[in-house]
Coordinates of C-alpha atoms in Angstrom, one line a residue:
M25 CA 0.2 0.1 0.2
I26 CA 2.9 2.7 0.9
R27 CA 4.5 1.7 -2.6
L28 CA 1.2 2.2 -4.1
W29 CA 0.9 5.7 -2.7
L30 CA 4.2 6.8 -3.4
A31 CA 3.8 5.9 -6.9
W32 CA 0.7 7.7 -7.1
R33 CA 2.2 10.8 -5.5
C34 CA 4.8 10.6 -8.3
R35 CA 2.5 10.4 -10.9
I36 CA 1.0 13.6 -9.5
L37 CA 3.9 15.7 -9.8
W38 CA 5.0 14.3 -13.4
L39 CA 1.2 15.6 -14.4
C40 CA 1.7 18.8 -13.0
L41 CA 5.1 19.5 -14.5
L42 CA 3.9 18.1 -18.2
L43 CA 0.3 18.8 -18.7
P44 CA -1.8 21.7 -19.0
G45 CA -5.1 22.6 -16.7
H46 CA -7.7 24.8 -16.2
L47 CA -9.9 26.6 -13.5
G48 CA -13.2 27.0 -14.4
A49 CA -15.2 30.5 -14.3
A50 CA -17.7 29.3 -11.6
E51 CA -15.6 31.4 -8.9
R52 CA -14.5 34.3 -11.3
P53 CA -17.5 36.4 -12.0
A54 CA -15.4 39.6 -12.4
D55 CA -16.8 40.1 -15.4
Q56 CA -20.1 41.1 -13.8
V57 CA -22.1 43.9 -15.9
A58 CA -25.3 45.5 -14.7
E59 CA -28.0 46.2 -17.0
Q60 CA -31.4 48.0 -17.2
A61 CA -34.7 46.3 -17.1
G62 CA -36.9 48.8 -18.1
D63 CA -36.3 51.6 -15.4
E64 CA -35.4 49.0 -12.9
A65 CA -31.7 49.0 -12.1
E66 CA -30.3 45.6 -11.1
V67 CA -26.8 43.2 -10.6
L68 CA -26.6 40.2 -12.8
Q69 CA -25.5 37.0 -11.4
P70 CA -22.4 35.4 -12.8
I71 CA -23.0 34.2 -16.2
T72 CA -22.1 30.6 -16.4
V73 CA -22.5 28.4 -19.2
Q74 CA -24.5 25.5 -17.9
G75 CA -27.4 23.8 -18.9
Q76 CA -30.0 22.0 -16.9
R77 CA -28.9 18.4 -16.5
I78 CA -32.0 16.9 -15.8
A79 CA -35.4 16.7 -17.1
N80 CA -37.8 16.3 -14.1
L81 CA -38.0 19.1 -11.6
Q82 CA -41.3 18.0 -10.4
P83 CA -41.6 14.7 -8.3
A84 CA -44.4 12.5 -8.2
S85 CA -44.2 11.7 -4.1
S86 CA -44.3 15.5 -2.5
Y87 CA -43.7 19.1 -3.5
P88 CA -40.4 19.9 -5.2
A89 CA -37.4 20.1 -2.8
L90 CA -33.6 21.2 -3.4
V91 CA -32.9 17.7 -3.6
S92 CA -35.5 16.9 -6.2
A93 CA -33.8 18.6 -9.0
L94 CA -30.5 16.4 -8.1
R95 CA -32.0 13.1 -8.5
F96 CA -30.8 12.0 -11.8
D97 CA -27.9 14.7 -12.0
P98 CA -24.7 12.9 -13.6
Q99 CA -22.5 14.5 -11.5
L100 CA -24.3 13.7 -8.3
D101 CA -25.5 10.1 -6.9
V102 CA -28.6 10.6 -4.7
Q103 CA -29.1 7.6 -2.2
A104 CA -32.7 8.0 -0.8
R105 CA -34.1 6.3 2.0
G106 CA -37.9 5.9 0.6
L107 CA -38.8 9.1 -1.1
P108 CA -35.7 11.4 -2.0
E109 CA -37.8 14.4 -0.4
G110 CA -37.7 12.4 2.9
Q111 CA -34.1 11.9 3.4
A112 CA -31.3 11.4 1.0
D113 CA -27.4 11.3 0.9
I114 CA -25.3 13.2 -1.8
S115 CA -22.2 11.3 -2.9
V116 CA -20.0 12.7 -5.7
R117 CA -17.2 10.8 -7.0
G118 CA -17.8 8.2 -4.9
G119 CA -17.3 10.2 -1.5
L120 CA -19.8 9.5 1.4
F121 CA -22.7 11.6 2.3
E122 CA -20.5 13.9 4.3
N123 CA -18.1 14.6 1.7
T124 CA -20.3 17.0 -0.3
G125 CA -21.2 20.8 1.1
F126 CA -24.1 23.0 0.3
R127 CA -23.7 26.6 -0.3
L128 CA -26.1 29.4 -0.4
G129 CA -24.3 32.4 -2.1
A130 CA -21.1 33.2 0.2
V131 CA -21.8 30.9 3.0
T132 CA -21.8 26.9 3.4
I133 CA -24.7 25.6 5.2
F134 CA -23.5 22.9 7.5
D135 CA -25.0 20.2 9.9
P136 CA -22.7 19.4 12.8
Q137 CA -24.7 16.5 14.1
T138 CA -24.5 14.5 10.6
G139 CA -24.0 14.8 6.7
H140 CA -27.2 13.1 6.4
Y141 CA -28.8 16.3 6.7
A142 CA -26.5 18.1 4.8
V143 CA -29.2 18.9 2.0
E144 CA -31.9 19.7 4.5
L145 CA -32.5 23.4 3.7
P146 CA -36.0 24.7 3.9
I147 CA -36.0 27.1 1.1
A148 CA -38.7 27.0 -2.0
P149 CA -36.3 25.9 -5.2
V150 CA -38.1 29.1 -7.0
M151 CA -36.0 31.3 -4.8
L152 CA -32.8 29.7 -5.8
S153 CA -30.5 29.4 -9.1
P154 CA -30.0 26.0 -10.5
P155 CA -27.4 24.3 -8.5
E156 CA -24.0 23.9 -9.8
V157 CA -21.5 21.4 -8.6
L158 CA -18.1 22.6 -7.7
T159 CA -15.4 20.0 -7.8
D160 CA -11.4 20.2 -7.9
V161 CA -9.6 23.5 -7.4
D162 CA -12.8 25.4 -7.5
H163 CA -14.2 23.3 -4.5
G164 CA -10.6 23.6 -2.6
L165 CA -11.0 27.7 -3.1
G166 CA -14.8 27.6 -1.1
A167 CA -15.1 24.2 0.5
F168 CA -15.9 24.1 3.9
N169 CA -16.0 20.7 6.0
A170 CA -16.2 18.7 2.5
S171 CA -13.6 16.9 1.3
V172 CA -14.9 16.2 -2.4
A173 CA -17.5 18.8 -3.8
T174 CA -19.9 21.6 -3.0
V175 CA -23.2 22.5 -4.5
R176 CA -23.6 26.1 -4.7
Y177 CA -26.8 27.6 -5.2
G178 CA -27.2 31.6 -6.1
F179 CA -30.4 33.7 -5.7
K180 CA -33.0 33.8 -8.3
R181 CA -34.2 37.4 -9.3
V182 CA -37.8 38.2 -7.5
N183 CA -40.6 39.2 -10.1
N184 CA -44.3 40.2 -9.7
G185 CA -46.6 37.3 -9.5
G186 CA -47.3 34.0 -8.1
G187 CA -48.9 30.7 -8.4
F188 CA -50.2 27.5 -6.8
D189 CA -49.9 23.6 -7.3
L190 CA -52.0 20.9 -6.0
G191 CA -51.8 17.6 -6.5
F192 CA -52.6 13.7 -5.7
G193 CA -51.2 10.1 -6.5
N194 CA -51.2 6.8 -5.4
D195 CA -50.7 5.5 -1.6
G196 CA -53.0 8.7 -0.3
L197 CA -50.5 11.1 -1.7
R198 CA -51.5 14.9 -1.6
Y199 CA -49.6 17.5 -1.9
G200 CA -49.8 21.4 -2.3
E201 CA -48.0 24.8 -2.7
V202 CA -48.4 28.2 -3.2
R203 CA -46.0 31.0 -3.8
A204 CA -46.3 35.0 -4.2
G205 CA -43.9 37.6 -5.3
R206 CA -43.9 41.5 -5.3
V207 CA -41.5 44.2 -7.0
V208 CA -41.3 47.6 -6.1
Q209 CA -39.0 50.6 -7.1
S210 CA -37.3 52.6 -4.5
E211 CA -36.9 56.3 -4.5
E212 CA -33.2 55.6 -4.7
G213 CA -33.8 53.5 -7.8
R214 CA -33.4 50.2 -6.2
R215 CA -35.3 47.4 -6.9
I216 CA -36.8 45.8 -3.9
G217 CA -38.5 42.4 -4.2
T218 CA -40.1 39.9 -1.6
M219 CA -41.6 36.3 -2.0
F220 CA -43.3 33.8 0.1
S221 CA -43.7 30.3 -0.2
A222 CA -45.6 28.0 1.8
A223 CA -45.8 23.9 0.9
G224 CA -47.4 20.8 2.6
S225 CA -47.7 17.1 1.7
C226 CA -48.4 13.8 3.0
G227 CA -49.0 10.3 2.1
D228 CA -49.1 6.5 3.2
G229 CA -46.1 5.6 1.1
T230 CA -45.4 2.8 -1.2
L231 CA -44.7 0.2 1.6
P232 CA -46.4 -0.7 5.3
D233 CA -44.8 2.4 7.4
G234 CA -43.6 4.6 4.7
D235 CA -45.9 7.6 5.5
H236 CA -44.8 11.0 5.4
D237 CA -46.2 14.6 6.7
F238 CA -44.1 17.7 5.4
K239 CA -44.6 21.1 6.1
R240 CA -42.4 24.1 4.5
F241 CA -42.5 27.9 4.9
S242 CA -39.7 29.9 3.2
G243 CA -39.4 33.9 2.6
Q244 CA -37.2 35.9 0.6
V245 CA -36.3 39.6 0.7
Q246 CA -34.0 41.0 -2.5
V247 CA -32.7 44.4 -2.9
L248 CA -31.1 45.3 -6.1
G249 CA -28.8 48.2 -7.3
T250 CA -26.3 49.1 -10.0
E251 CA -23.5 47.5 -8.3
G252 CA -24.9 45.4 -5.3
E253 CA -27.6 43.0 -4.6
T254 CA -28.6 42.0 -1.0
N255 CA -30.6 38.6 -0.1
V256 CA -32.4 37.6 3.0
L257 CA -33.8 34.3 3.3
V258 CA -35.8 33.1 6.3
G259 CA -37.0 29.0 6.2
Y260 CA -38.9 26.5 8.2
H261 CA -39.7 23.0 8.0
D262 CA -41.4 20.4 10.1
K263 CA -40.9 16.9 8.5
F264 CA -42.1 13.6 9.5
F265 CA -41.6 10.3 7.5
G266 CA -41.4 6.9 8.1
W267 CA -39.3 4.0 6.4
P268 CA -38.7 0.3 7.0
G269 CA -35.0 -0.1 7.9
A270 CA -34.0 3.5 7.0
Y271 CA -31.0 3.9 8.7
T272 CA -30.7 0.1 10.1
G273 CA -31.0 -1.5 7.3
F274 CA -32.9 -4.0 8.8
A275 CA -36.5 -3.9 7.0
S276 CA -38.1 -5.5 10.1
L277 CA -38.0 -2.2 12.0
P278 CA -40.4 0.3 11.2
E279 CA -38.1 3.4 11.6
T280 CA -39.0 7.0 11.8
D281 CA -37.4 10.5 11.6
H282 CA -38.9 13.6 12.5
T283 CA -37.1 17.2 12.2
K284 CA -37.8 20.5 12.7
L285 CA -35.4 22.7 11.1
G286 CA -34.9 26.7 10.7
L287 CA -32.5 28.6 8.5
I288 CA -31.9 32.3 8.1
V289 CA -29.4 33.6 5.4
V290 CA -28.1 36.9 4.7
D291 CA -25.8 37.6 1.5
H292 CA -24.5 40.7 0.0
R293 CA -22.8 40.6 -3.5
Q294 CA -20.6 43.7 -4.7
L295 CA -19.0 44.9 -7.7
A296 CA -15.6 46.5 -6.8
E297 CA -13.2 48.5 -8.9
Q298 CA -10.8 45.5 -9.6
G299 CA -13.3 42.4 -9.0
W300 CA -16.0 41.6 -6.7
W301 CA -16.8 40.2 -3.4
E302 CA -19.7 38.7 -1.5
L303 CA -20.3 38.1 2.1
G304 CA -23.0 36.1 3.8
A305 CA -24.1 34.9 7.4
A306 CA -26.4 32.1 8.0
Y307 CA -28.2 30.7 11.6
R308 CA -29.2 27.2 11.6
W309 CA -31.0 25.2 14.3
L310 CA -32.5 21.5 14.1
E311 CA -34.4 19.5 16.5
D312 CA -34.1 15.9 15.6
D313 CA -36.2 12.6 16.8
Y314 CA -35.4 9.5 15.2
D315 CA -36.9 6.3 16.4
F316 CA -35.6 2.8 15.0
D317 CA -38.9 1.0 16.0
R318 CA -42.1 3.4 16.2
R319 CA -44.0 0.6 17.9
T320 CA -42.1 1.7 21.2
V321 CA -42.3 5.1 22.8
E322 CA -39.0 6.6 24.2
S323 CA -38.3 10.2 25.3
G324 CA -35.7 12.1 27.0
T325 CA -33.8 8.6 27.7
P326 CA -30.8 6.8 26.2
G327 CA -32.3 5.0 23.3
S328 CA -34.5 7.9 22.4
F329 CA -32.1 9.5 19.7
E330 CA -33.4 13.0 20.2
H331 CA -30.7 15.8 19.5
E332 CA -30.9 19.5 19.2
T333 CA -28.3 21.6 17.2
R334 CA -27.2 25.0 16.2
C335 CA -25.0 26.8 14.2
F336 CA -23.8 30.2 12.9
S337 CA -21.7 30.8 10.0
L338 CA -19.9 33.7 8.4
G339 CA -18.3 33.3 4.7
L340 CA -16.4 35.6 2.2
M341 CA -15.5 34.9 -1.0
G342 CA -14.3 37.1 -4.2
E343 CA -11.6 38.2 -6.8
T344 CA -9.6 41.2 -7.2
R345 CA -6.8 42.2 -9.2
A346 CA -3.6 43.3 -8.0
A347 CA 0.0 43.2 -9.1
G348 CA -0.7 41.7 -12.3
L349 CA -2.5 39.0 -10.8
D350 CA -6.3 37.6 -10.3
W351 CA -6.5 37.0 -6.5
A352 CA -9.3 34.5 -5.6
F353 CA -10.1 34.3 -2.0
S354 CA -12.4 32.8 0.4
G355 CA -12.9 32.0 4.1
Q356 CA -15.9 31.2 6.4
L357 CA -15.9 31.0 10.2
L358 CA -18.5 28.8 11.9
A359 CA -19.5 27.9 15.2
D360 CA -21.8 25.1 16.4
R361 CA -23.3 23.4 19.4
L362 CA -25.0 20.1 20.5
V363 CA -27.5 21.5 23.0
R364 CA -28.8 18.7 24.0
S365 CA -28.9 15.0 23.1
T366 CA -30.1 11.5 24.8
D367 CA -27.6 9.4 23.1
L368 CA -24.6 11.9 21.6
T369 CA -23.1 11.7 25.4
H370 CA -19.7 9.9 25.1
G371 CA -17.3 12.2 23.5
H372 CA -14.7 14.8 24.4
F373 CA -16.8 17.8 23.5
N374 CA -20.2 19.5 22.7
S375 CA -19.4 22.5 20.9
R376 CA -16.8 23.3 18.2
S377 CA -15.6 26.4 16.2
Y378 CA -13.7 26.2 12.7
L379 CA -11.9 28.7 10.4
S380 CA -11.3 27.8 6.6
L381 CA -9.1 30.7 4.5
S382 CA -8.1 30.1 0.8
L383 CA -6.2 32.2 -1.0
A384 CA -5.3 31.6 -4.9
P385 CA -3.5 34.0 -7.3
G386 CA -3.7 33.5 -10.6
R387 CA -3.0 34.8 -14.1
D388 CA -3.8 34.5 -17.9
W389 CA -1.9 34.7 -21.2
A390 CA -2.8 34.9 -24.7
I391 CA -0.4 32.9 -26.6
G392 CA -1.6 33.2 -30.0
G393 CA -4.3 31.5 -32.5
G394 CA -7.2 32.1 -30.0
R395 CA -5.6 30.4 -27.3
V396 CA -5.3 31.5 -23.6
L397 CA -2.9 30.1 -20.9
S398 CA -4.1 30.1 -17.3
A399 CA -2.3 29.2 -14.0
R400 CA -3.4 29.4 -10.6
A401 CA -1.9 28.3 -7.4
G402 CA -2.5 28.7 -3.6
L403 CA -3.1 27.2 -0.3
R404 CA -6.0 26.7 2.2
A405 CA -5.9 26.3 5.8
D406 CA -8.4 24.7 7.8
L407 CA -8.4 25.3 11.8
S408 CA -10.3 24.2 14.8
N409 CA -10.4 24.7 18.3
Q410 CA -10.9 21.0 19.0
H411 CA -8.5 19.3 16.1
E412 CA -5.3 19.9 14.6
A413 CA -4.7 22.6 11.9
A414 CA -4.2 21.6 8.3
L415 CA -2.4 23.7 5.5
M416 CA -2.9 22.4 2.1
P417 CA -2.0 23.2 -1.6
L418 CA -3.9 24.3 -4.5
F419 CA -2.9 24.2 -8.0
S420 CA -4.4 24.7 -11.5
L421 CA -3.2 24.9 -15.2
G422 CA -5.1 25.0 -18.2
M423 CA -5.5 26.2 -21.6
E424 CA -8.7 27.5 -23.6
Q425 CA -8.9 27.7 -27.5
Q426 CA -11.6 29.6 -29.2
A427 CA -12.5 28.9 -32.7
M428 CA -14.6 31.5 -34.1
G429 CA -17.8 30.1 -35.1
R430 CA -17.0 26.8 -33.9
G431 CA -17.1 26.8 -30.1
V432 CA -14.8 26.9 -27.5
G433 CA -12.2 23.9 -26.2
R434 CA -10.7 23.6 -22.9
V435 CA -8.3 21.3 -21.1
G436 CA -7.2 21.2 -17.7
L437 CA -5.2 20.0 -14.7
D438 CA -6.3 20.3 -11.1
F439 CA -4.7 19.3 -8.1
S440 CA -6.1 20.1 -4.4
R441 CA -6.0 18.8 -0.8
V442 CA -8.9 19.3 1.4
S443 CA -9.8 18.3 4.7
Q444 CA -12.7 17.7 7.1
L445 CA -14.1 17.0 10.7
P446 CA -16.5 14.2 11.7
G447 CA -19.8 15.0 13.0
Y448 CA -21.3 14.5 16.4
I449 CA -22.9 11.2 15.7
A450 CA -19.5 9.8 14.8
L451 CA -17.8 11.2 17.6
N452 CA -20.1 11.2 20.6
S453 CA -22.3 8.1 19.9
A454 CA -21.3 5.3 22.6
P455 CA -18.5 2.8 21.6
R456 CA -20.6 0.2 21.1
G457 CA -24.3 0.3 20.3
L458 CA -26.8 0.4 17.2
F459 CA -24.4 3.2 15.9
G460 CA -21.2 2.8 17.5
G461 CA -18.9 6.3 17.7
N462 CA -15.4 6.8 18.3
A463 CA -14.4 9.8 20.3
D464 CA -10.7 9.8 18.9
L465 CA -11.7 10.3 15.3
G466 CA -9.6 12.9 13.8
R467 CA -9.1 14.8 10.6
E468 CA -9.7 13.4 7.5
Y469 CA -8.0 14.4 4.4
A470 CA -8.7 13.9 0.4
D471 CA -5.9 14.8 -2.3
N472 CA -7.8 15.3 -5.8
L473 CA -6.1 15.3 -9.0
T474 CA -8.4 15.6 -12.1
L475 CA -7.5 16.0 -15.8
S476 CA -10.2 17.5 -17.8
A477 CA -11.2 18.6 -21.3
S478 CA -14.4 20.0 -22.9
W479 CA -15.8 21.5 -26.0
E480 CA -18.7 24.0 -26.1
T481 CA -20.7 25.2 -29.1
A482 CA -24.1 26.9 -29.2
D483 CA -26.1 23.9 -29.0
W484 CA -23.5 21.1 -28.1
R485 CA -21.3 20.6 -25.1
L486 CA -19.0 17.5 -24.4
R487 CA -17.1 17.2 -21.4
G488 CA -14.9 14.5 -20.0
A489 CA -12.4 14.0 -17.0
L490 CA -10.2 11.2 -15.4
F491 CA -9.7 11.6 -11.7
G492 CA -8.0 9.9 -8.9
R493 CA -8.4 10.8 -5.2
R494 CA -6.7 9.7 -2.1
D495 CA -8.8 9.5 1.2
D496 CA -6.8 9.2 4.3
D497 CA -8.6 8.5 7.4
L498 CA -11.9 8.7 6.1
V499 CA -14.9 7.7 8.4
D500 CA -16.9 5.1 7.2
W501 CA -19.5 2.9 8.8
T502 CA -18.8 -0.9 8.6
Y503 CA -20.5 -4.1 9.3
R504 CA -19.0 -7.3 11.1
Q505 CA -20.7 -10.6 11.2
G506 CA -19.8 -11.2 14.9
A507 CA -21.8 -8.2 15.6
P508 CA -24.7 -8.2 12.9
F509 CA -27.0 -5.6 15.1
L510 CA -24.3 -2.7 15.1
R511 CA -22.6 -0.5 13.2
Q512 CA -19.5 1.3 13.8
A513 CA -17.5 4.3 12.7
N514 CA -14.0 3.4 11.6
A515 CA -11.5 5.3 9.7
V516 CA -10.4 3.9 6.5
D517 CA -7.6 5.0 3.9
I518 CA -9.0 4.9 0.2
D519 CA -7.4 5.1 -3.6
V520 CA -10.3 5.9 -5.7
R521 CA -10.0 6.2 -9.6
G522 CA -13.0 7.1 -12.0
A523 CA -14.1 8.6 -15.0
E524 CA -16.9 11.0 -16.1
L525 CA -17.9 11.7 -19.7
M526 CA -21.3 13.9 -20.8
L527 CA -22.5 14.7 -24.1
A528 CA -25.4 17.4 -24.0
R529 CA -27.5 19.0 -26.8
Y530 CA -29.8 21.8 -26.1
G531 CA -32.4 23.0 -28.5
E532 CA -35.4 24.6 -29.1
M533 CA -37.7 21.4 -29.3
L534 CA -35.1 18.8 -27.6
D535 CA -32.7 18.9 -24.7
L536 CA -31.0 15.6 -24.6
V537 CA -28.0 14.6 -22.0
V538 CA -26.2 11.4 -22.0
A539 CA -23.7 10.7 -19.4
Y540 CA -21.0 7.9 -17.9
G541 CA -19.3 7.5 -14.9
W542 CA -16.8 4.9 -13.7
I543 CA -15.5 4.4 -10.4
D544 CA -13.1 2.1 -8.8
K545 CA -11.6 1.9 -5.2
E546 CA -8.9 0.2 -3.0
A547 CA -10.0 0.2 0.7
D548 CA -7.3 -0.3 3.7
Y549 CA -9.1 -0.2 7.4
G550 CA -5.9 -1.3 8.9
G551 CA -6.4 -3.7 11.7
T552 CA -10.1 -3.4 12.0
A553 CA -12.2 -6.4 11.4
V554 CA -14.8 -5.3 8.6
D555 CA -16.9 -7.6 6.6
A556 CA -19.1 -4.7 4.8
S557 CA -19.4 -1.2 4.4
Y558 CA -22.6 0.8 4.3
Y559 CA -21.2 3.9 2.9
A560 CA -17.7 3.9 1.5
L561 CA -18.0 1.0 -0.4
N562 CA -21.4 1.4 -1.7
Y563 CA -21.1 2.8 -4.9
A564 CA -22.0 2.9 -8.5
R565 CA -18.9 1.1 -10.3
H566 CA -20.9 2.2 -13.6
R567 CA -23.5 4.7 -14.3
A568 CA -25.2 5.7 -16.9
T569 CA -28.0 8.5 -17.5
L570 CA -30.0 10.0 -20.2
A571 CA -32.1 13.2 -19.7
L572 CA -34.4 14.2 -22.2
L573 CA -36.9 17.1 -22.6
L574 CA -38.9 16.8 -25.8
R575 CA -41.4 20.1 -26.7
P576 CA -43.5 18.8 -29.8
L577 CA -46.0 21.8 -29.5
R578 CA -46.0 25.0 -27.6
W579 CA -48.2 23.8 -24.9
L580 CA -46.9 20.4 -24.5
D581 CA -43.7 19.0 -22.5
I582 CA -42.6 15.2 -22.6
R583 CA -39.6 14.5 -19.8
L584 CA -37.6 11.4 -19.1
D585 CA -34.9 10.7 -16.9
S586 CA -33.2 7.1 -16.7
E587 CA -30.4 5.6 -14.9
Y588 CA -28.8 2.4 -15.5
R589 CA -26.1 1.6 -12.5
R590 CA -24.1 -1.7 -11.9
Q591 CA -22.9 -1.3 -8.2
Q592 CA -20.1 -2.7 -6.3
D593 CA -21.0 -6.1 -4.7
N594 CA -21.9 -5.8 -1.0
P595 CA -22.9 -8.7 1.0
L596 CA -25.5 -6.7 2.9
R597 CA -27.7 -6.1 -0.2
N598 CA -30.8 -8.0 -0.7
G599 CA -31.2 -8.9 -4.7
R600 CA -29.2 -7.8 -7.7
D601 CA -26.4 -5.4 -7.8
E602 CA -27.8 -3.7 -10.8
A603 CA -30.8 -1.6 -11.6
F604 CA -32.4 0.3 -14.3
I605 CA -34.6 3.4 -13.0
A606 CA -36.7 5.9 -14.9
A607 CA -38.8 8.9 -14.5
F608 CA -41.6 10.4 -16.6
S609 CA -43.6 13.3 -16.6
I610 CA -46.1 15.0 -19.5
S611 CA -47.1 18.6 -18.9
S612 CA -49.9 20.4 -20.7
Q613 CA -50.9 24.1 -20.8
L614 CA -54.8 23.8 -21.1
P615 CA -55.9 25.7 -24.5
F616 CA -58.5 28.0 -22.8
M617 CA -56.1 28.9 -19.8
E618 CA -52.6 29.5 -20.8
Q619 CA -51.6 30.0 -17.3
T620 CA -52.7 26.7 -16.0
R621 CA -51.2 23.1 -16.6
L622 CA -51.7 19.6 -15.7
T623 CA -49.0 17.3 -14.9
L624 CA -48.8 13.9 -15.0
V625 CA -45.3 12.5 -13.1
I626 CA -44.2 8.9 -12.7
D627 CA -41.2 7.9 -10.8
N628 CA -39.4 4.9 -10.5
A629 CA -41.6 3.8 -13.7
T630 CA -39.7 0.2 -13.7
D631 CA -41.1 -0.5 -10.5
S632 CA -37.1 -1.3 -9.5
G633 CA -36.5 -3.0 -6.1
F634 CA -32.6 -2.0 -5.9
E635 CA -31.6 -1.2 -2.4
E636 CA -29.9 2.1 -2.7
F637 CA -28.6 1.5 0.6
P638 CA -27.6 -2.3 1.5
G639 CA -30.4 -4.0 3.2
T640 CA -33.1 -0.7 3.1
P641 CA -36.1 -1.6 1.0
A642 CA -36.6 0.6 -2.5
V643 CA -39.4 3.1 -2.8
G644 CA -42.1 1.5 -5.5
R645 CA -43.9 3.0 -8.3
Q646 CA -45.2 6.3 -7.5
I647 CA -47.8 8.3 -9.6
S648 CA -49.2 11.8 -9.3
L649 CA -51.6 14.3 -11.4
G650 CA -51.0 17.7 -10.7
L651 CA -52.9 21.1 -11.2
G652 CA -50.8 24.4 -11.7
V653 CA -51.8 28.0 -11.9
D654 CA -49.6 31.0 -12.7
W655 CA -50.4 34.7 -12.4

């Protein structure tokens, strides 16, 4: 293993010396401009050449949540317990559920208890821009406590109008959502918008004890000026869902999870003379009541699995030009507290503070023939009052070729080292129990190396990447035959190799996205006895996705998302390791009411029984019919 690691390090150095790389423009919106919409001045968001990678944004099982638009994304693997809107883990490039962060504007929204709740953001999707997946150096610059990727959201422009959606489906499903927006012009020329959304959903589920009851409320205030934009978001949800074997993997246990979550986000983006900057702050509180057997009643005692956490974070990012270089910078300060818990009582601490800082200067050179060479190198520092500090390198080298009338080609090489710390479930759970913790788990590290290439025209996009990652002391949850009713948090070293390929075409009548991903892993748990892995070795070796949006008529949309996967063998999984899953919808505007639409949605149209988590039953086929009205 040591020889393998040394050889891998040598390959990194060799590639850095010989190959070109590119840092994407996701974090480089210095070319933002202001435009006039009528008499209203407003600041535009960064222009990112990125089309929608999935077709179906409306699920068949509930009202849309942020996770709904991630389900078939070729860059993300969404692993759900029952319906995804109930609970879902997000994995990127074979990482674990805690290796992906979620950011609103400049600030990452973090759950200190467990990464299972990372995507629990009680904000209506209509208030946010489409998600952007940051990897490699883009991720290294803006990451917070996530070693593989960050899913970033901006803020949509608030407009006058609103609407509502109502629907029903099989297994007693009923859902509804109402939204309204209002814009006024201030005497100083600012555009002030407000928006509100309320949604609810309930149903019996496709399996016994698979019911849910969701409520979500969110509001937004937006102030747009000629050089600045301020957004304030407030959200709250009350979510109850049941699913057999949701977290334990034992289908005989009727498990439930009930979360009450509040979120406040304040974000300001400002253009500057030599660049831009963005500052954000967030406050998040969560009350969680998990029961592994709903037939019993426990409260306030060990085994009740009741937790409460609070978290405050402050984030800053931007770019400025000085001394002939473009200086990209990012930082986040966060403090969390495990306020109370019936079971997370065996660790060394119940509060923790974190600080992450990144600085990476870069430069572009025009080298003739429409080619631009770019380079960036920098450092990130991760600090905590409870763990060791880490100083890590970032490096990117790339070249862009612009062919007049034929498109833009890019080739790039990225290397970054990122670290993260385990959550309170892993640190403070009892050493032996249903979820066995380890208070001495330390900082996790990931070395990421990616060689990428892309070609983009007005209608077509082709992107590919080869990547390798070395995970050191990654926290995994494992199974041992001698203790079949327990799972244990253990550190593991993993070498990850993979490839990604995506071809997309966007047209007036047809949007098409085809993608393929391959991953391979070699894991070393040291001297720990491990017979199976619930997470680190639960990944798709081969995964192919197809998204299709067809508009044959002005008033008719036909959407299809499909996925074929061949999962890594796992002795805990019941059934086959391969699956074909599809979602289909057809939406039509009523001819006599253009603002009214009818939508039929079918999720898991193939009625696949594939266990996304080993031992946890799959959700069955779901069908819903919805009516929507906009004004």
